[in-house]
Amino acid sequence: MFKNILRFLQVKKCRKAEKVPDSILFLLLWITNNCNLKCKMCDQWKTCTPHPSGELPTEEWYSVIDSAEKMHTMVISLTGGEIFLRPDVFRILEYIRKKGIACHICTNGTTLNESVISKLADSKPNSISISLDSYRADIHNELRGTNCFDTVINGIRLLKKIIPDIKTGINYLICRKNFRDMDRMITFAEKLGVDQIKFAPIHTNLQHRNKPLQTFEDLLFTKEDIPALEIEIKKLIHASSHSKLQTISATFAKGIPAMYDGQRKKFPCYAGYISCSINPLGMVSPCIDMTGTESVREKLLEDIWHSASFQQLRNKVNTCSQNCWDTTNTELNIRCSTQGLISEFGQILKDIRFYLK
């Protein structure tokens, strides 16, 4: 832990000086484009056709994980698509744990049957987050494009039964369809027995940057919605303060309405300094909102991290004007700021317990 604190301080120093850190503390591996849902806020299901070069095979992901070990990575997060559609996902998980790196996985929850969960018990990830956008089946099913609410709920319960010690979270996407239910979702999550619930506002960039605006239909907030959203955020913060669940920071929650009226607070972005992302084809970028220029198919991750081309992407991060307010980069940015280190210290300790223990 002491070494990780020193590496974190080095990252802060490097970000200020716009120099390359020696470590990649957080690594996002987007291991597949395949998905079995048709979510309204996402076009991932429309882009599942095979790419000519194919997704990275198992051995190439092993090479990435070897590099992560050399680069002192604290946490690797696996996401997709739906990661359990990759037959080798458990081998990848086991390899991460073999290297002594904490592993977090994201899933839509529809594949959490007894067979999958039993394999998870053997591969031992530290934590898992499951998409659940309402305590009401009709809203969740509408947003996810299929009748999957009961399957997800049963999967969460089965997961807690078979692997009671795995840290389990819920990812709740905030949109016009469900923002009035956030505080009640806290109570619902507690009854499910999970450890965490993260609330993230709907985005038109990040992984969804290529989705045409008109296809978001009535999910996006307008300026007329801001007063009502502010009221619901206050109710969410109040409910969270009386819950034992690990959740978003108060700083992040208060900044959600401002995302839609251009008044959000700008924190220095640490993408490309404390973290980076690798897509299914092996392209490396500071975050999932940028297109990488080099692939781990041709270069080792550590060589890309220190390359001139990746530094050019960091320079774009330093001047980026995208309206991001997500629970990955933004929460990291808040915690990396001096203000965030002080005001959210309790949240940082909860994050450590969730992702690293």
PDB file of N, CA and C in Angstrom, residues 8 36 62 79 106-107 148 161 185 201 233 238 252 262 264 274 310 329 355:
ATOM      1  N   PHE A   8       1.056   6.842  -6.672  1.00  0.00           N
ATOM      2  CA  PHE A   8      -0.029   7.802  -6.864  1.00  0.00           C
ATOM      3  C   PHE A   8       0.505   9.234  -6.809  1.00  0.00           C
ATOM      4  N   ASN A  36     -25.430  -9.162 -26.038  1.00  0.00           N
ATOM      5  CA  ASN A  36     -26.678  -9.888 -26.250  1.00  0.00           C
ATOM      6  C   ASN A  36     -27.914  -9.031 -25.960  1.00  0.00           C
ATOM      7  N   TYR A  62      -2.884 -12.029 -22.455  1.00  0.00           N
ATOM      8  CA  TYR A  62      -1.888 -12.408 -21.451  1.00  0.00           C
ATOM      9  C   TYR A  62      -0.689 -11.463 -21.511  1.00  0.00           C
ATOM     10  N   THR A  79     -14.383  -5.147 -19.340  1.00  0.00           N
ATOM     11  CA  THR A  79     -15.708  -4.726 -19.770  1.00  0.00           C
ATOM     12  C   THR A  79     -15.913  -5.111 -21.230  1.00  0.00           C
ATOM     13  N   CYS A 106     -17.302  -5.960 -15.320  1.00  0.00           N
ATOM     14  CA  CYS A 106     -18.596  -5.323 -15.578  1.00  0.00           C
ATOM     15  C   CYS A 106     -19.416  -6.235 -16.486  1.00  0.00           C
ATOM     16  N   THR A 107     -20.667  -6.443 -16.146  1.00  0.00           N
ATOM     17  CA  THR A 107     -21.537  -7.331 -16.914  1.00  0.00           C
ATOM     18  C   THR A 107     -22.949  -6.762 -16.929  1.00  0.00           C
ATOM     19  N   CYS A 148     -35.364  -8.676 -19.508  1.00  0.00           N
ATOM     20  CA  CYS A 148     -34.260  -9.307 -18.788  1.00  0.00           C
ATOM     21  C   CYS A 148     -34.211  -8.986 -17.300  1.00  0.00           C
ATOM     22  N   LYS A 161     -25.334 -15.906  -3.299  1.00  0.00           N
ATOM     23  CA  LYS A 161     -25.486 -17.193  -2.627  1.00  0.00           C
ATOM     24  C   LYS A 161     -24.253 -18.072  -2.822  1.00  0.00           C
ATOM     25  N   MET A 185     -33.888   3.423  -5.321  1.00  0.00           N
ATOM     26  CA  MET A 185     -32.994   2.370  -5.799  1.00  0.00           C
ATOM     27  C   MET A 185     -31.970   2.008  -4.726  1.00  0.00           C
ATOM     28  N   PRO A 201     -24.618   9.529 -15.161  1.00  0.00           N
ATOM     29  CA  PRO A 201     -25.534  10.168 -16.108  1.00  0.00           C
ATOM     30  C   PRO A 201     -25.321   9.662 -17.529  1.00  0.00           C
ATOM     31  N   ILE A 233     -31.268  14.660  -7.199  1.00  0.00           N
ATOM     32  CA  ILE A 233     -29.884  14.449  -6.769  1.00  0.00           C
ATOM     33  C   ILE A 233     -29.758  14.706  -5.270  1.00  0.00           C
ATOM     34  N   HIS A 238     -28.980  12.415   0.130  1.00  0.00           N
ATOM     35  CA  HIS A 238     -29.529  12.172   1.478  1.00  0.00           C
ATOM     36  C   HIS A 238     -29.681  10.668   1.733  1.00  0.00           C
ATOM     37  N   PHE A 252     -19.231  14.209  -6.977  1.00  0.00           N
ATOM     38  CA  PHE A 252     -19.663  13.727  -8.290  1.00  0.00           C
ATOM     39  C   PHE A 252     -21.172  13.894  -8.452  1.00  0.00           C
ATOM     40  N   GLY A 262     -23.845  23.181 -18.754  1.00  0.00           N
ATOM     41  CA  GLY A 262     -22.555  23.786 -19.034  1.00  0.00           C
ATOM     42  C   GLY A 262     -21.883  24.439 -17.850  1.00  0.00           C
ATOM     43  N   ARG A 264     -20.621  22.722 -15.103  1.00  0.00           N
ATOM     44  CA  ARG A 264     -19.874  21.745 -14.309  1.00  0.00           C
ATOM     45  C   ARG A 264     -18.485  22.254 -13.957  1.00  0.00           C
ATOM     46  N   ILE A 274      -3.000   8.220 -15.023  1.00  0.00           N
ATOM     47  CA  ILE A 274      -3.286   7.219 -13.988  1.00  0.00           C
ATOM     48  C   ILE A 274      -3.954   5.981 -14.588  1.00  0.00           C
ATOM     49  N   PHE A 310       1.667   8.267 -28.070  1.00  0.00           N
ATOM     50  CA  PHE A 310       0.746   8.269 -26.922  1.00  0.00           C
ATOM     51  C   PHE A 310       0.845   9.594 -26.169  1.00  0.00           C
ATOM     52  N   ASN A 329     -13.441   7.964 -15.170  1.00  0.00           N
ATOM     53  CA  ASN A 329     -12.457   9.040 -15.232  1.00  0.00           C
ATOM     54  C   ASN A 329     -12.764  10.183 -14.267  1.00  0.00           C
ATOM     55  N   TYR A 355     -12.571  -2.438  -4.287  1.00  0.00           N
ATOM     56  CA  TYR A 355     -11.840  -2.877  -5.472  1.00  0.00           C
ATOM     57  C   TYR A 355     -10.562  -3.658  -5.170  1.00  0.00           C
TER      58      TYR A 355
END
